[in-house]
Amino acid sequence: MTMHQPIARTVFPAETLDRMEELYPRQAGLLHHGLRDHPLLSLEALAALGEGLPAGQVEYNPGDVPIGILPEDVPSNGLSIGETIRTIDTNRSWAVLKNIESEEAYRTLLMDLLGELKDVVEPRTGAMLTPQGFVFISSPGSITPFHFDPEHNILLQLRGTKVMNVWPAGDERFAHRREHERYHTGGHRNLPWDEAYREGAQQVPLAPGDAVLMPVMAPHFVANGDAPSISLSITWRSEWSYRESEAHAANAALRRMGLDPAMPPRWPSYAWAKTVGWRVARKLRLVE
């Protein structure tokens, strides 16, 4: 693996940190970065990384899929991960390399980037827990289906263009509480799609040097532009995000008992009783 190359200068300018102070952790919004042409993020370096990662850290498939496709309906592209990345210009595919922090050089890069954000993040949501990095490599015109994610996330656009279509986190018009419960008890991240949702979207166009701040569990899908794309997603969890996950899992258990629990409160509130009860139940092996 390529040795870590130190970042020559600050990646997130002062105006980006100021903008994060306005947005974080509630709202999605456009940011900017100065991470360009890093040797760890070239196509060849990423192809080599993908070939060395365990199968569970690699996901790739055709990129010309419906926005609301079911995970079990996503076909194979018939290529290896290395072939997919090296021929991304023409193979009409989409790939993600997950948990790149498992490789020392990429972990150092991730921690350098997150370190620039700590002074904004930690006064609001506490310690930056479970840092993870993901790299997305996409063919022209590819789609990342409608889904949500449990992490605080900044996606940095490095090559090509795309449009992030985002909906408000916690709004049951776009992701019902049952979808949260399903996900937080082991279900897939993809969400049911309705064309009527388009009217409620916040669109964030991204070009190289742009980034987008994504709130925890904000539904979104991604439409790639007319050139191959490389994006780096830097993520972290907070105690609040973990407690929200536990509250949804507790609600799923209550729903199996025939109840209809309410949506847990969003930031900055905590569903204290449910999350404490869930943690106790897990320790006592009363729930799986």
Coordinates of C-alpha atoms in Angstrom, one line a residue:
M1 CA 0.0 0.0 0.0
T2 CA 1.2 3.5 -0.8
M3 CA 2.8 5.2 2.2
H4 CA 0.9 8.2 3.7
Q5 CA 1.5 11.5 2.0
P6 CA 1.0 14.4 4.4
I7 CA -1.5 17.0 3.4
A8 CA 0.4 20.0 2.3
R9 CA -2.0 22.6 3.6
T10 CA -5.3 22.9 5.5
V11 CA -8.1 21.2 3.5
F12 CA -11.1 23.0 5.0
P13 CA -10.9 26.8 4.7
A14 CA -12.1 29.1 7.4
E15 CA -15.3 29.9 5.6
T16 CA -16.2 26.2 5.4
L17 CA -15.8 25.9 9.2
D18 CA -18.0 29.0 9.6
R19 CA -20.6 27.4 7.4
M20 CA -20.5 24.2 9.4
E21 CA -21.1 26.1 12.6
E22 CA -24.4 27.3 11.0
L23 CA -25.4 23.9 9.7
Y24 CA -24.1 21.2 12.0
P25 CA -25.7 18.8 13.0
R26 CA -29.2 19.5 11.7
Q27 CA -29.0 20.7 8.1
A28 CA -27.4 19.5 4.8
G29 CA -25.5 22.2 3.0
L30 CA -22.7 23.0 0.5
L31 CA -19.1 23.3 1.8
H32 CA -15.7 23.6 0.1
H33 CA -12.4 21.8 0.5
G34 CA -8.8 21.9 -0.9
L35 CA -8.1 18.2 -1.1
R36 CA -6.9 17.7 -4.7
D37 CA -4.8 15.1 -6.5
H38 CA -3.9 13.1 -3.4
P39 CA -1.9 10.0 -4.4
L40 CA -4.0 7.7 -2.2
L41 CA -7.1 8.8 -4.1
S42 CA -6.0 8.2 -7.7
L43 CA -7.9 5.5 -9.8
E44 CA -5.0 3.1 -9.7
A45 CA -4.5 3.5 -6.0
L46 CA -8.2 2.9 -5.3
A47 CA -8.2 -0.1 -7.6
A48 CA -5.3 -1.6 -5.7
L49 CA -7.0 -0.7 -2.4
G50 CA -10.2 -2.4 -3.5
E51 CA -8.4 -5.6 -4.6
G52 CA -6.8 -5.8 -1.1
L53 CA -9.9 -5.2 1.0
P54 CA -12.0 -8.0 2.4
A55 CA -15.2 -8.7 0.3
G56 CA -17.4 -7.2 3.1
Q57 CA -15.7 -3.8 2.6
V58 CA -16.4 -3.7 -1.1
E59 CA -19.7 -3.1 -2.9
Y60 CA -20.1 -2.5 -6.6
N61 CA -22.8 -3.0 -9.3
P62 CA -24.3 -1.5 -12.4
G63 CA -24.8 2.3 -12.0
D64 CA -27.9 2.6 -14.3
V65 CA -30.4 1.4 -11.7
P66 CA -33.7 2.9 -10.5
I67 CA -33.7 5.4 -7.7
G68 CA -35.9 3.2 -5.5
I69 CA -34.5 -0.3 -6.4
L70 CA -34.8 -3.0 -3.8
P71 CA -31.4 -4.3 -2.6
E72 CA -32.1 -7.8 -3.6
D73 CA -32.9 -6.7 -7.2
V74 CA -29.5 -5.0 -7.8
P75 CA -27.6 -7.1 -10.4
S76 CA -23.9 -7.8 -10.7
N77 CA -21.8 -5.9 -13.3
G78 CA -19.8 -9.1 -14.1
L79 CA -16.5 -7.5 -13.3
S80 CA -14.0 -7.7 -10.4
I81 CA -13.6 -4.6 -8.2
G82 CA -10.3 -3.8 -9.7
E83 CA -11.7 -4.0 -13.2
T84 CA -14.7 -1.9 -12.2
I85 CA -12.5 0.9 -10.9
R86 CA -9.9 0.9 -13.7
T87 CA -12.6 1.0 -16.4
I88 CA -15.1 3.2 -14.6
D89 CA -15.1 5.6 -17.5
T90 CA -17.0 3.2 -19.7
N91 CA -18.5 0.3 -17.7
R92 CA -21.6 2.1 -16.4
S93 CA -21.0 1.0 -12.8
W94 CA -20.9 2.3 -9.3
A95 CA -18.5 1.2 -6.5
V96 CA -17.9 2.0 -2.9
L97 CA -14.8 1.0 -0.8
K98 CA -15.9 0.8 2.8
N99 CA -14.0 1.4 6.1
I100 CA -10.8 2.4 4.3
E101 CA -9.4 3.3 7.7
S102 CA -8.6 -0.4 8.0
E103 CA -5.5 0.5 6.0
E104 CA -3.0 2.6 7.9
A105 CA -2.3 5.2 5.3
Y106 CA -6.0 5.8 4.7
R107 CA -6.7 6.0 8.4
T108 CA -4.0 8.7 8.8
L109 CA -5.6 10.6 6.0
L110 CA -9.1 10.3 7.5
M111 CA -7.9 11.3 11.0
D112 CA -6.1 14.3 9.5
L113 CA -9.3 15.5 7.9
L114 CA -11.5 14.9 10.9
G115 CA -8.9 16.7 13.1
E116 CA -9.6 19.9 11.2
L117 CA -13.3 19.7 12.1
K118 CA -13.1 18.9 15.8
D119 CA -13.4 22.5 17.1
V120 CA -16.7 22.8 15.3
V121 CA -18.1 19.3 15.9
E122 CA -17.2 18.5 19.5
P123 CA -18.8 21.5 21.2
R124 CA -22.1 20.5 19.6
T125 CA -22.2 16.7 19.6
G126 CA -19.3 15.7 21.8
A127 CA -16.5 13.3 20.9
M128 CA -16.1 12.2 17.3
L129 CA -16.7 8.4 17.8
T130 CA -16.1 5.6 15.3
P131 CA -14.4 7.5 12.5
Q132 CA -14.9 5.8 9.1
G133 CA -14.0 6.6 5.5
F134 CA -15.7 5.5 2.3
V135 CA -14.7 6.1 -1.3
F136 CA -17.3 6.2 -4.1
I137 CA -16.3 5.7 -7.7
S138 CA -19.1 6.2 -10.3
S139 CA -19.5 6.0 -14.0
P140 CA -21.1 8.9 -15.9
G141 CA -24.9 9.0 -15.3
S142 CA -24.9 6.4 -12.5
I143 CA -27.4 6.6 -9.6
T144 CA -26.9 5.8 -5.9
P145 CA -30.4 4.7 -4.9
F146 CA -32.6 6.4 -2.2
H147 CA -31.3 5.6 1.2
F148 CA -30.1 6.9 4.6
D149 CA -27.0 6.4 6.8
P150 CA -26.5 6.5 10.6
E151 CA -23.3 8.6 10.6
H152 CA -22.5 12.3 10.6
N153 CA -21.0 12.7 7.2
I154 CA -19.1 15.1 4.9
L155 CA -18.7 14.0 1.3
L156 CA -15.8 15.6 -0.6
Q157 CA -16.1 15.7 -4.4
L158 CA -12.7 15.0 -6.0
R159 CA -13.3 14.2 -9.6
G160 CA -16.4 14.7 -11.9
T161 CA -19.7 16.2 -10.8
K162 CA -22.9 14.9 -9.1
V163 CA -26.0 16.2 -7.6
M164 CA -26.9 15.2 -4.0
N165 CA -30.7 15.1 -3.6
V166 CA -31.5 15.4 0.2
W167 CA -34.6 15.3 2.3
P168 CA -35.0 16.4 5.9
A169 CA -33.8 13.9 8.5
G170 CA -36.6 12.7 10.8
D171 CA -39.4 13.7 8.4
E172 CA -41.8 10.8 8.2
R173 CA -43.2 11.9 4.9
F174 CA -40.0 10.6 3.3
A175 CA -38.8 7.9 5.7
H176 CA -41.5 6.5 8.1
R177 CA -40.5 5.5 11.6
R178 CA -40.9 1.8 10.6
E179 CA -38.1 2.3 8.0
H180 CA -35.9 3.5 10.8
E181 CA -36.8 0.6 13.0
R182 CA -36.2 -1.9 10.2
Y183 CA -32.8 -0.4 9.5
H184 CA -31.6 -0.2 13.1
T185 CA -32.5 -3.9 13.6
G186 CA -30.4 -5.1 10.7
G187 CA -32.3 -4.0 7.6
H188 CA -30.8 -2.6 4.4
R189 CA -30.2 1.2 4.1
N190 CA -32.3 1.5 0.9
L191 CA -35.7 3.2 1.3
P192 CA -39.0 3.0 -0.6
W193 CA -39.1 5.6 -3.3
D194 CA -42.1 7.7 -4.5
E195 CA -41.7 10.1 -7.5
A196 CA -43.8 12.6 -5.4
Y197 CA -40.8 13.0 -3.1
R198 CA -38.9 15.0 -5.8
E199 CA -40.8 18.2 -4.9
G200 CA -39.4 18.1 -1.3
A201 CA -35.7 17.6 -2.3
Q202 CA -32.9 19.9 -1.4
Q203 CA -30.5 19.7 -4.4
V204 CA -26.8 20.2 -3.7
P205 CA -24.7 20.2 -7.0
L206 CA -21.1 19.1 -6.4
A207 CA -17.9 19.7 -8.5
P208 CA -14.3 19.1 -7.6
G209 CA -13.5 21.2 -4.5
D210 CA -17.1 21.1 -3.3
A211 CA -18.4 19.0 -0.3
V212 CA -21.7 18.4 1.3
L213 CA -22.6 18.1 5.0
M214 CA -25.1 15.3 5.5
P215 CA -27.1 15.0 8.7
V216 CA -27.6 11.6 10.4
M217 CA -30.4 9.6 8.7
A218 CA -31.2 12.2 6.1
P219 CA -32.8 10.4 3.2
H220 CA -30.9 11.0 -0.1
F221 CA -30.0 9.8 -3.5
V222 CA -27.1 10.7 -5.8
A223 CA -27.2 11.4 -9.5
N224 CA -23.7 11.4 -11.2
G225 CA -22.9 13.9 -14.0
D226 CA -21.6 13.2 -17.5
A227 CA -18.0 12.3 -16.4
P228 CA -16.6 9.6 -14.0
S229 CA -16.7 10.6 -10.4
I230 CA -14.6 10.0 -7.3
S231 CA -15.9 11.1 -3.9
L232 CA -14.5 10.7 -0.4
S233 CA -16.9 10.4 2.5
I234 CA -15.5 11.1 6.0
T235 CA -17.9 10.1 8.8
W236 CA -18.1 9.9 12.6
R237 CA -20.7 9.0 15.2
S238 CA -21.7 10.8 18.3
E239 CA -23.3 9.6 21.6
W240 CA -26.5 11.2 20.4
S241 CA -26.5 9.3 17.1
Y242 CA -26.0 6.0 18.9
R243 CA -28.8 6.8 21.3
E244 CA -31.1 7.6 18.4
S245 CA -30.2 4.2 16.8
E246 CA -31.0 2.5 20.1
A247 CA -34.3 4.3 20.5
H248 CA -35.4 3.1 17.0
A249 CA -34.3 -0.4 17.9
A250 CA -36.3 -0.2 21.1
N251 CA -39.3 1.0 19.2
A252 CA -39.0 -2.0 16.8
A253 CA -39.2 -4.3 19.9
L254 CA -42.2 -2.4 21.2
R255 CA -43.9 -2.7 17.8
R256 CA -43.4 -6.5 17.8
M257 CA -45.3 -6.5 21.1
G258 CA -48.3 -4.8 19.3
L259 CA -47.6 -1.2 20.3
D260 CA -47.2 1.8 17.9
P261 CA -44.4 3.8 19.4
A262 CA -43.8 7.5 18.4
M263 CA -40.9 8.7 16.4
P264 CA -37.9 9.3 18.8
P265 CA -37.0 13.0 19.3
R266 CA -34.4 14.5 17.0
W267 CA -31.3 16.4 18.0
P268 CA -30.7 17.7 20.6
S269 CA -33.1 15.6 22.6
Y270 CA -32.5 12.0 23.7
A271 CA -35.0 9.3 24.2
W272 CA -33.4 8.5 27.5
A273 CA -35.8 5.9 28.9
K274 CA -35.9 3.9 25.7
T275 CA -32.1 3.9 25.1
V276 CA -31.2 3.0 28.7
G277 CA -33.9 0.3 28.6
W278 CA -32.5 -1.0 25.3
R279 CA -29.0 -1.1 26.6
V280 CA -30.1 -3.0 29.8
A281 CA -32.2 -5.4 27.7
R282 CA -29.2 -6.1 25.4
K283 CA -26.9 -6.9 28.3
L284 CA -29.5 -9.2 29.8
R285 CA -30.0 -10.8 26.3
L286 CA -33.7 -10.1 26.4
V287 CA -33.5 -8.8 22.8
E288 CA -31.4 -9.7 19.9

